[in-house]
């Protein structure tokens, strides 16, 4: 049976962020994820996790100035110093929350640009070394260019080839079913082929990014296939509820 983590950036937005932890627990989740925790002290996040008996499944490194359009720093050679500082920040939150993996966003850069490729590889090596010393995995996620135009990591094959070439033991793939369908389709075959390197999975319906099962894919079948492949990590529910979050959780009854 899949283990689901509520994405608190997108779900339970009827509540203030720190109150979403309790709402997720009350709705039946035992794990959470979110994009970024950095608006709140790590101790405040840790307190909510402990108070509600929740596992922290994932969060992202600081992305730069999100409001100004930054979507990560790793592939931006001119931001290397800022990226290095972001590692220290993320690891402080990782220690406080007990998370087992962090996601490194690539940033906006042409993937064919040699300087961007070199910066991205160097960033991965640096982060994997620092995270590995703390017992953490690092995941990278191809993101479709409709949601984030110009995103450097926008191809699953490129991500898989890079993971293989770098040979870093704690570097894994974040397989987002929503992004996979938009980028390439062939979701079930992709899961089968990439299963050995998958470190985290996320789901949302395509194309509107609402509850699983409300779009063009048979998301329940996909999740059952993932289960059959032996994936035992968390599936992050990274979707925008069509209405009130609690009212849209009926899709989870298929796994009760």
PDB file of C-alpha atoms in Angstrom:
ATOM      1  CA  UNK A   1       0.000   0.000   0.000  1.00  0.00           C
ATOM      2  CA  UNK A   2       1.430   3.401  -0.934  1.00  0.00           C
ATOM      3  CA  UNK A   3       2.497   5.709   1.880  1.00  0.00           C
ATOM      4  CA  UNK A   4       1.179   9.206   1.237  1.00  0.00           C
ATOM      5  CA  UNK A   5       2.692  12.503   2.367  1.00  0.00           C
ATOM      6  CA  UNK A   6       0.546  15.624   2.283  1.00  0.00           C
ATOM      7  CA  UNK A   7       2.218  18.509   0.497  1.00  0.00           C
ATOM      8  CA  UNK A   8       1.556  21.415   2.838  1.00  0.00           C
ATOM      9  CA  UNK A   9       2.485  24.053   0.286  1.00  0.00           C
ATOM     10  CA  UNK A  10      -0.481  23.062  -1.863  1.00  0.00           C
ATOM     11  CA  UNK A  11      -2.844  21.233   0.496  1.00  0.00           C
ATOM     12  CA  UNK A  12      -4.716  22.477   3.570  1.00  0.00           C
ATOM     13  CA  UNK A  13      -4.189  26.081   2.509  1.00  0.00           C
ATOM     14  CA  UNK A  14      -7.433  26.870   4.331  1.00  0.00           C
ATOM     15  CA  UNK A  15      -5.100  27.016   7.371  1.00  0.00           C
ATOM     16  CA  UNK A  16      -1.977  29.000   8.216  1.00  0.00           C
ATOM     17  CA  UNK A  17       1.151  27.034   7.358  1.00  0.00           C
ATOM     18  CA  UNK A  18       2.043  25.816  10.840  1.00  0.00           C
ATOM     19  CA  UNK A  19      -1.561  24.769  11.433  1.00  0.00           C
ATOM     20  CA  UNK A  20      -1.513  22.584   8.306  1.00  0.00           C
ATOM     21  CA  UNK A  21       0.504  19.934  10.158  1.00  0.00           C
ATOM     22  CA  UNK A  22      -2.349  19.238  12.551  1.00  0.00           C
ATOM     23  CA  UNK A  23      -4.895  19.385   9.740  1.00  0.00           C
ATOM     24  CA  UNK A  24      -2.926  16.801   7.754  1.00  0.00           C
ATOM     25  CA  UNK A  25      -2.728  14.488  10.737  1.00  0.00           C
ATOM     26  CA  UNK A  26      -6.440  14.857  11.420  1.00  0.00           C
ATOM     27  CA  UNK A  27      -7.162  13.970   7.788  1.00  0.00           C
ATOM     28  CA  UNK A  28      -5.243  10.701   8.151  1.00  0.00           C
ATOM     29  CA  UNK A  29      -1.742  11.514   6.899  1.00  0.00           C
ATOM     30  CA  UNK A  30       1.273  10.370   8.863  1.00  0.00           C
ATOM     31  CA  UNK A  31       3.836  12.219   6.742  1.00  0.00           C
ATOM     32  CA  UNK A  32       4.199  15.643   5.162  1.00  0.00           C
ATOM     33  CA  UNK A  33       6.317  17.444   2.611  1.00  0.00           C
ATOM     34  CA  UNK A  34       6.371  21.006   1.276  1.00  0.00           C
ATOM     35  CA  UNK A  35       8.428  23.193  -1.004  1.00  0.00           C
ATOM     36  CA  UNK A  36      10.232  25.325   1.573  1.00  0.00           C
ATOM     37  CA  UNK A  37      10.237  25.617   5.382  1.00  0.00           C
ATOM     38  CA  UNK A  38      12.450  28.693   5.572  1.00  0.00           C
ATOM     39  CA  UNK A  39       9.835  31.271   6.579  1.00  0.00           C
ATOM     40  CA  UNK A  40       9.705  29.557   9.981  1.00  0.00           C
ATOM     41  CA  UNK A  41      12.461  28.633  12.460  1.00  0.00           C
ATOM     42  CA  UNK A  42      13.533  24.987  12.241  1.00  0.00           C
ATOM     43  CA  UNK A  43      12.512  24.518  15.871  1.00  0.00           C
ATOM     44  CA  UNK A  44       8.946  25.581  15.050  1.00  0.00           C
ATOM     45  CA  UNK A  45       8.712  23.025  12.247  1.00  0.00           C
ATOM     46  CA  UNK A  46      10.189  20.312  14.454  1.00  0.00           C
ATOM     47  CA  UNK A  47       7.698  21.109  17.222  1.00  0.00           C
ATOM     48  CA  UNK A  48       4.720  20.661  14.885  1.00  0.00           C
ATOM     49  CA  UNK A  49       6.085  17.396  13.516  1.00  0.00           C
ATOM     50  CA  UNK A  50       6.597  16.012  17.006  1.00  0.00           C
ATOM     51  CA  UNK A  51       3.304  17.311  18.358  1.00  0.00           C
ATOM     52  CA  UNK A  52       1.316  15.564  15.627  1.00  0.00           C
ATOM     53  CA  UNK A  53       3.443  12.429  15.229  1.00  0.00           C
ATOM     54  CA  UNK A  54       4.343  13.223  11.626  1.00  0.00           C
ATOM     55  CA  UNK A  55       7.298  12.156   9.497  1.00  0.00           C
ATOM     56  CA  UNK A  56       8.997  14.772   7.343  1.00  0.00           C
ATOM     57  CA  UNK A  57       9.280  13.135   3.910  1.00  0.00           C
ATOM     58  CA  UNK A  58      10.930  15.871   1.835  1.00  0.00           C
ATOM     59  CA  UNK A  59      11.622  19.549   1.346  1.00  0.00           C
ATOM     60  CA  UNK A  60      13.596  21.622  -1.160  1.00  0.00           C
ATOM     61  CA  UNK A  61      16.819  23.547  -0.775  1.00  0.00           C
ATOM     62  CA  UNK A  62      16.391  27.333  -0.726  1.00  0.00           C
ATOM     63  CA  UNK A  63      15.594  28.342  -4.323  1.00  0.00           C
ATOM     64  CA  UNK A  64      16.999  31.871  -4.344  1.00  0.00           C
ATOM     65  CA  UNK A  65      14.491  34.682  -4.556  1.00  0.00           C
ATOM     66  CA  UNK A  66      11.279  32.814  -5.395  1.00  0.00           C
ATOM     67  CA  UNK A  67       9.156  35.958  -5.538  1.00  0.00           C
ATOM     68  CA  UNK A  68      11.555  37.457  -8.088  1.00  0.00           C
ATOM     69  CA  UNK A  69      11.388  34.359 -10.282  1.00  0.00           C
ATOM     70  CA  UNK A  70      14.273  32.197  -9.072  1.00  0.00           C
ATOM     71  CA  UNK A  71      13.586  28.468  -9.298  1.00  0.00           C
ATOM     72  CA  UNK A  72      16.805  27.114  -7.846  1.00  0.00           C
ATOM     73  CA  UNK A  73      20.470  28.021  -8.050  1.00  0.00           C
ATOM     74  CA  UNK A  74      22.359  24.850  -8.938  1.00  0.00           C
ATOM     75  CA  UNK A  75      22.810  25.436 -12.697  1.00  0.00           C
ATOM     76  CA  UNK A  76      23.697  29.105 -12.310  1.00  0.00           C
ATOM     77  CA  UNK A  77      27.500  29.464 -12.121  1.00  0.00           C
ATOM     78  CA  UNK A  78      27.264  33.109 -11.086  1.00  0.00           C
ATOM     79  CA  UNK A  79      25.222  32.088  -8.006  1.00  0.00           C
ATOM     80  CA  UNK A  80      27.606  29.356  -6.786  1.00  0.00           C
ATOM     81  CA  UNK A  81      28.446  31.094  -3.523  1.00  0.00           C
ATOM     82  CA  UNK A  82      24.762  31.583  -2.732  1.00  0.00           C
ATOM     83  CA  UNK A  83      24.127  27.927  -3.535  1.00  0.00           C
ATOM     84  CA  UNK A  84      26.841  26.827  -1.128  1.00  0.00           C
ATOM     85  CA  UNK A  85      25.244  28.885   1.624  1.00  0.00           C
ATOM     86  CA  UNK A  86      21.869  27.305   0.819  1.00  0.00           C
ATOM     87  CA  UNK A  87      23.287  23.866   1.618  1.00  0.00           C
ATOM     88  CA  UNK A  88      24.143  24.931   5.150  1.00  0.00           C
ATOM     89  CA  UNK A  89      20.650  26.352   5.612  1.00  0.00           C
ATOM     90  CA  UNK A  90      18.936  23.215   4.313  1.00  0.00           C
ATOM     91  CA  UNK A  91      21.037  20.936   6.491  1.00  0.00           C
ATOM     92  CA  UNK A  92      20.062  22.882   9.617  1.00  0.00           C
ATOM     93  CA  UNK A  93      16.401  22.252   8.808  1.00  0.00           C
ATOM     94  CA  UNK A  94      17.142  18.632   7.912  1.00  0.00           C
ATOM     95  CA  UNK A  95      18.729  18.035  11.295  1.00  0.00           C
ATOM     96  CA  UNK A  96      15.806  19.633  13.116  1.00  0.00           C
ATOM     97  CA  UNK A  97      13.087  17.801  11.193  1.00  0.00           C
ATOM     98  CA  UNK A  98      14.708  14.389  10.755  1.00  0.00           C
ATOM     99  CA  UNK A  99      14.012  14.388   7.016  1.00  0.00           C
ATOM    100  CA  UNK A 100      15.706  11.637   5.027  1.00  0.00           C
ATOM    101  CA  UNK A 101      16.043  13.396   1.658  1.00  0.00           C
ATOM    102  CA  UNK A 102      16.196  16.878   0.180  1.00  0.00           C
ATOM    103  CA  UNK A 103      15.353  18.051  -3.318  1.00  0.00           C
ATOM    104  CA  UNK A 104      17.741  20.297  -5.227  1.00  0.00           C
ATOM    105  CA  UNK A 105      16.047  22.535  -7.791  1.00  0.00           C
ATOM    106  CA  UNK A 106      18.194  23.236 -10.838  1.00  0.00           C
ATOM    107  CA  UNK A 107      17.212  26.799 -11.686  1.00  0.00           C
ATOM    108  CA  UNK A 108      16.462  28.506 -14.994  1.00  0.00           C
ATOM    109  CA  UNK A 109      19.245  27.964 -17.528  1.00  0.00           C
ATOM    110  CA  UNK A 110      19.673  26.468 -21.020  1.00  0.00           C
ATOM    111  CA  UNK A 111      20.400  22.761 -20.564  1.00  0.00           C
ATOM    112  CA  UNK A 112      22.725  22.757 -23.598  1.00  0.00           C
ATOM    113  CA  UNK A 113      24.909  25.505 -22.082  1.00  0.00           C
ATOM    114  CA  UNK A 114      28.264  23.974 -20.984  1.00  0.00           C
ATOM    115  CA  UNK A 115      28.701  26.400 -18.096  1.00  0.00           C
ATOM    116  CA  UNK A 116      25.251  25.527 -16.742  1.00  0.00           C
ATOM    117  CA  UNK A 117      25.948  21.804 -17.040  1.00  0.00           C
ATOM    118  CA  UNK A 118      29.266  22.142 -15.243  1.00  0.00           C
ATOM    119  CA  UNK A 119      27.738  24.254 -12.475  1.00  0.00           C
ATOM    120  CA  UNK A 120      24.915  21.740 -12.033  1.00  0.00           C
ATOM    121  CA  UNK A 121      27.271  18.783 -11.784  1.00  0.00           C
ATOM    122  CA  UNK A 122      29.495  20.587  -9.311  1.00  0.00           C
ATOM    123  CA  UNK A 123      26.474  21.561  -7.237  1.00  0.00           C
ATOM    124  CA  UNK A 124      25.289  17.953  -7.133  1.00  0.00           C
ATOM    125  CA  UNK A 125      28.693  16.691  -6.045  1.00  0.00           C
ATOM    126  CA  UNK A 126      28.973  19.322  -3.326  1.00  0.00           C
ATOM    127  CA  UNK A 127      25.449  18.750  -2.005  1.00  0.00           C
ATOM    128  CA  UNK A 128      25.653  14.954  -2.134  1.00  0.00           C
ATOM    129  CA  UNK A 129      28.920  15.041  -0.219  1.00  0.00           C
ATOM    130  CA  UNK A 130      27.525  17.335   2.490  1.00  0.00           C
ATOM    131  CA  UNK A 131      24.175  15.518   2.683  1.00  0.00           C
ATOM    132  CA  UNK A 132      25.803  12.095   2.630  1.00  0.00           C
ATOM    133  CA  UNK A 133      27.865  13.009   5.676  1.00  0.00           C
ATOM    134  CA  UNK A 134      24.523  13.514   7.460  1.00  0.00           C
ATOM    135  CA  UNK A 135      22.999  10.294   6.139  1.00  0.00           C
ATOM    136  CA  UNK A 136      20.696  12.083   3.692  1.00  0.00           C
ATOM    137  CA  UNK A 137      19.727  11.352   0.103  1.00  0.00           C
ATOM    138  CA  UNK A 138      19.517  14.031  -2.569  1.00  0.00           C
ATOM    139  CA  UNK A 139      16.800  13.873  -5.217  1.00  0.00           C
ATOM    140  CA  UNK A 140      16.539  15.707  -8.529  1.00  0.00           C
ATOM    141  CA  UNK A 141      13.260  16.180 -10.378  1.00  0.00           C
ATOM    142  CA  UNK A 142      12.611  16.858 -14.052  1.00  0.00           C
ATOM    143  CA  UNK A 143       9.965  19.595 -14.249  1.00  0.00           C
ATOM    144  CA  UNK A 144       7.902  20.377 -17.316  1.00  0.00           C
ATOM    145  CA  UNK A 145       8.472  23.622 -19.181  1.00  0.00           C
ATOM    146  CA  UNK A 146       4.782  24.500 -19.190  1.00  0.00           C
ATOM    147  CA  UNK A 147       4.792  24.996 -15.429  1.00  0.00           C
ATOM    148  CA  UNK A 148       8.337  26.400 -15.235  1.00  0.00           C
ATOM    149  CA  UNK A 149       9.514  27.699 -18.639  1.00  0.00           C
ATOM    150  CA  UNK A 150      13.279  27.571 -19.014  1.00  0.00           C
ATOM    151  CA  UNK A 151      13.857  25.074 -16.217  1.00  0.00           C
ATOM    152  CA  UNK A 152      17.265  23.422 -16.661  1.00  0.00           C
ATOM    153  CA  UNK A 153      16.278  19.878 -15.640  1.00  0.00           C
ATOM    154  CA  UNK A 154      13.358  19.177 -17.966  1.00  0.00           C
ATOM    155  CA  UNK A 155      14.063  15.659 -19.243  1.00  0.00           C
ATOM    156  CA  UNK A 156      13.879  12.299 -17.473  1.00  0.00           C
ATOM    157  CA  UNK A 157      16.459  10.614 -19.712  1.00  0.00           C
ATOM    158  CA  UNK A 158      18.966  13.384 -19.054  1.00  0.00           C
ATOM    159  CA  UNK A 159      18.376  13.079 -15.303  1.00  0.00           C
ATOM    160  CA  UNK A 160      18.861   9.297 -15.391  1.00  0.00           C
ATOM    161  CA  UNK A 161      22.020   9.577 -17.482  1.00  0.00           C
ATOM    162  CA  UNK A 162      23.417  12.174 -15.110  1.00  0.00           C
ATOM    163  CA  UNK A 163      22.710  10.047 -12.034  1.00  0.00           C
ATOM    164  CA  UNK A 164      24.458   7.121 -13.714  1.00  0.00           C
ATOM    165  CA  UNK A 165      27.441   9.186 -14.864  1.00  0.00           C
ATOM    166  CA  UNK A 166      28.069  10.836 -11.509  1.00  0.00           C
ATOM    167  CA  UNK A 167      27.805   7.578  -9.578  1.00  0.00           C
ATOM    168  CA  UNK A 168      26.973   9.311  -6.293  1.00  0.00           C
ATOM    169  CA  UNK A 169      25.474   6.729  -3.930  1.00  0.00           C
ATOM    170  CA  UNK A 170      22.970   9.105  -2.334  1.00  0.00           C
ATOM    171  CA  UNK A 171      21.781  10.763  -5.558  1.00  0.00           C
ATOM    172  CA  UNK A 172      18.295   9.618  -6.606  1.00  0.00           C
ATOM    173  CA  UNK A 173      15.509  10.541  -8.998  1.00  0.00           C
ATOM    174  CA  UNK A 174      12.339  12.280  -7.882  1.00  0.00           C
ATOM    175  CA  UNK A 175       9.667  10.816 -10.168  1.00  0.00           C
ATOM    176  CA  UNK A 176       6.749  13.219 -10.348  1.00  0.00           C
ATOM    177  CA  UNK A 177       3.937  11.480 -12.210  1.00  0.00           C
ATOM    178  CA  UNK A 178       2.354  14.805 -13.201  1.00  0.00           C
ATOM    179  CA  UNK A 179       5.565  16.158 -14.743  1.00  0.00           C
ATOM    180  CA  UNK A 180       6.375  12.815 -16.389  1.00  0.00           C
ATOM    181  CA  UNK A 181       3.020  12.702 -18.176  1.00  0.00           C
ATOM    182  CA  UNK A 182       3.384  16.248 -19.499  1.00  0.00           C
ATOM    183  CA  UNK A 183       7.015  15.819 -20.538  1.00  0.00           C
ATOM    184  CA  UNK A 184       7.043  12.329 -22.024  1.00  0.00           C
ATOM    185  CA  UNK A 185       3.904  10.310 -21.263  1.00  0.00           C
ATOM    186  CA  UNK A 186       4.623   6.561 -20.993  1.00  0.00           C
ATOM    187  CA  UNK A 187       4.327   6.776 -17.207  1.00  0.00           C
ATOM    188  CA  UNK A 188       4.120   3.066 -16.394  1.00  0.00           C
ATOM    189  CA  UNK A 189       7.115   2.170 -18.563  1.00  0.00           C
ATOM    190  CA  UNK A 190       9.025   5.058 -17.071  1.00  0.00           C
ATOM    191  CA  UNK A 191       8.380   3.775 -13.570  1.00  0.00           C
ATOM    192  CA  UNK A 192       9.502   0.268 -14.547  1.00  0.00           C
ATOM    193  CA  UNK A 193      12.690   1.452 -16.228  1.00  0.00           C
ATOM    194  CA  UNK A 194      13.677   3.986 -13.607  1.00  0.00           C
ATOM    195  CA  UNK A 195      12.580   2.116 -10.460  1.00  0.00           C
ATOM    196  CA  UNK A 196      16.174   1.319  -9.372  1.00  0.00           C
ATOM    197  CA  UNK A 197      17.069   5.008  -9.069  1.00  0.00           C
ATOM    198  CA  UNK A 198      13.783   6.435  -7.757  1.00  0.00           C
ATOM    199  CA  UNK A 199      14.131   8.033  -4.333  1.00  0.00           C
ATOM    200  CA  UNK A 200      10.813   9.870  -4.085  1.00  0.00           C
ATOM    201  CA  UNK A 201       7.514   9.987  -5.976  1.00  0.00           C
ATOM    202  CA  UNK A 202       4.918  12.749  -6.300  1.00  0.00           C
ATOM    203  CA  UNK A 203       1.490  12.779  -7.898  1.00  0.00           C
ATOM    204  CA  UNK A 204      -1.184  15.131  -9.192  1.00  0.00           C
ATOM    205  CA  UNK A 205      -3.791  14.799 -11.918  1.00  0.00           C
ATOM    206  CA  UNK A 206      -2.957  16.008 -15.423  1.00  0.00           C
ATOM    207  CA  UNK A 207      -3.626  18.592 -16.747  1.00  0.00           C
ATOM    208  CA  UNK A 208      -5.143  20.706 -13.962  1.00  0.00           C
ATOM    209  CA  UNK A 209      -2.985  19.469 -11.068  1.00  0.00           C
ATOM    210  CA  UNK A 210      -5.974  18.608  -8.891  1.00  0.00           C
ATOM    211  CA  UNK A 211      -6.733  15.406  -6.967  1.00  0.00           C
ATOM    212  CA  UNK A 212      -5.401  12.120  -8.405  1.00  0.00           C
ATOM    213  CA  UNK A 213      -8.026  10.431 -10.555  1.00  0.00           C
ATOM    214  CA  UNK A 214      -9.565  13.680 -11.776  1.00  0.00           C
ATOM    215  CA  UNK A 215      -7.555  14.003 -14.979  1.00  0.00           C
ATOM    216  CA  UNK A 216      -6.475  12.138 -18.092  1.00  0.00           C
ATOM    217  CA  UNK A 217      -4.488   9.376 -16.337  1.00  0.00           C
ATOM    218  CA  UNK A 218      -5.781   6.434 -14.341  1.00  0.00           C
ATOM    219  CA  UNK A 219      -3.766   7.569 -11.326  1.00  0.00           C
ATOM    220  CA  UNK A 220      -5.039   4.763  -9.105  1.00  0.00           C
ATOM    221  CA  UNK A 221      -3.744   2.192 -11.592  1.00  0.00           C
ATOM    222  CA  UNK A 222      -0.413   4.011 -11.732  1.00  0.00           C
ATOM    223  CA  UNK A 223      -0.109   3.975  -7.946  1.00  0.00           C
ATOM    224  CA  UNK A 224      -0.975   0.280  -7.819  1.00  0.00           C
ATOM    225  CA  UNK A 225       1.708  -0.384 -10.421  1.00  0.00           C
ATOM    226  CA  UNK A 226       4.194   1.564  -8.340  1.00  0.00           C
ATOM    227  CA  UNK A 227       3.256  -0.543  -5.345  1.00  0.00           C
ATOM    228  CA  UNK A 228       3.735  -3.724  -7.389  1.00  0.00           C
ATOM    229  CA  UNK A 229       7.235  -2.580  -8.338  1.00  0.00           C
ATOM    230  CA  UNK A 230       8.165  -2.674  -4.657  1.00  0.00           C
ATOM    231  CA  UNK A 231       8.526   1.055  -4.092  1.00  0.00           C
ATOM    232  CA  UNK A 232       8.343   1.567  -0.334  1.00  0.00           C
ATOM    233  CA  UNK A 233       9.008   5.291  -0.066  1.00  0.00           C
ATOM    234  CA  UNK A 234       6.521   8.104   0.280  1.00  0.00           C
ATOM    235  CA  UNK A 235       4.267   9.420  -2.464  1.00  0.00           C
ATOM    236  CA  UNK A 236       3.971  13.160  -2.092  1.00  0.00           C
ATOM    237  CA  UNK A 237       0.487  14.514  -2.813  1.00  0.00           C
ATOM    238  CA  UNK A 238       1.676  17.618  -4.632  1.00  0.00           C
ATOM    239  CA  UNK A 239      -1.625  18.816  -5.994  1.00  0.00           C
ATOM    240  CA  UNK A 240      -3.932  21.820  -5.713  1.00  0.00           C
ATOM    241  CA  UNK A 241      -7.277  20.634  -4.282  1.00  0.00           C
ATOM    242  CA  UNK A 242     -10.212  21.580  -6.467  1.00  0.00           C
ATOM    243  CA  UNK A 243     -12.077  22.687  -3.343  1.00  0.00           C
ATOM    244  CA  UNK A 244     -11.636  22.237   0.372  1.00  0.00           C
ATOM    245  CA  UNK A 245      -8.731  19.814   0.904  1.00  0.00           C
ATOM    246  CA  UNK A 246     -10.576  17.430   3.215  1.00  0.00           C
ATOM    247  CA  UNK A 247     -13.493  17.173   0.788  1.00  0.00           C
ATOM    248  CA  UNK A 248     -11.243  15.910  -2.000  1.00  0.00           C
ATOM    249  CA  UNK A 249      -9.538  13.007  -0.226  1.00  0.00           C
ATOM    250  CA  UNK A 250     -11.983  10.332  -1.386  1.00  0.00           C
ATOM    251  CA  UNK A 251      -9.472   9.049  -3.945  1.00  0.00           C
ATOM    252  CA  UNK A 252      -7.396   7.674  -1.069  1.00  0.00           C
ATOM    253  CA  UNK A 253     -10.175   5.243  -0.116  1.00  0.00           C
ATOM    254  CA  UNK A 254      -8.999   2.959  -2.929  1.00  0.00           C
ATOM    255  CA  UNK A 255      -6.027   2.129  -0.721  1.00  0.00           C
ATOM    256  CA  UNK A 256      -7.842   1.792   2.598  1.00  0.00           C
TER     257      UNK A 256
END
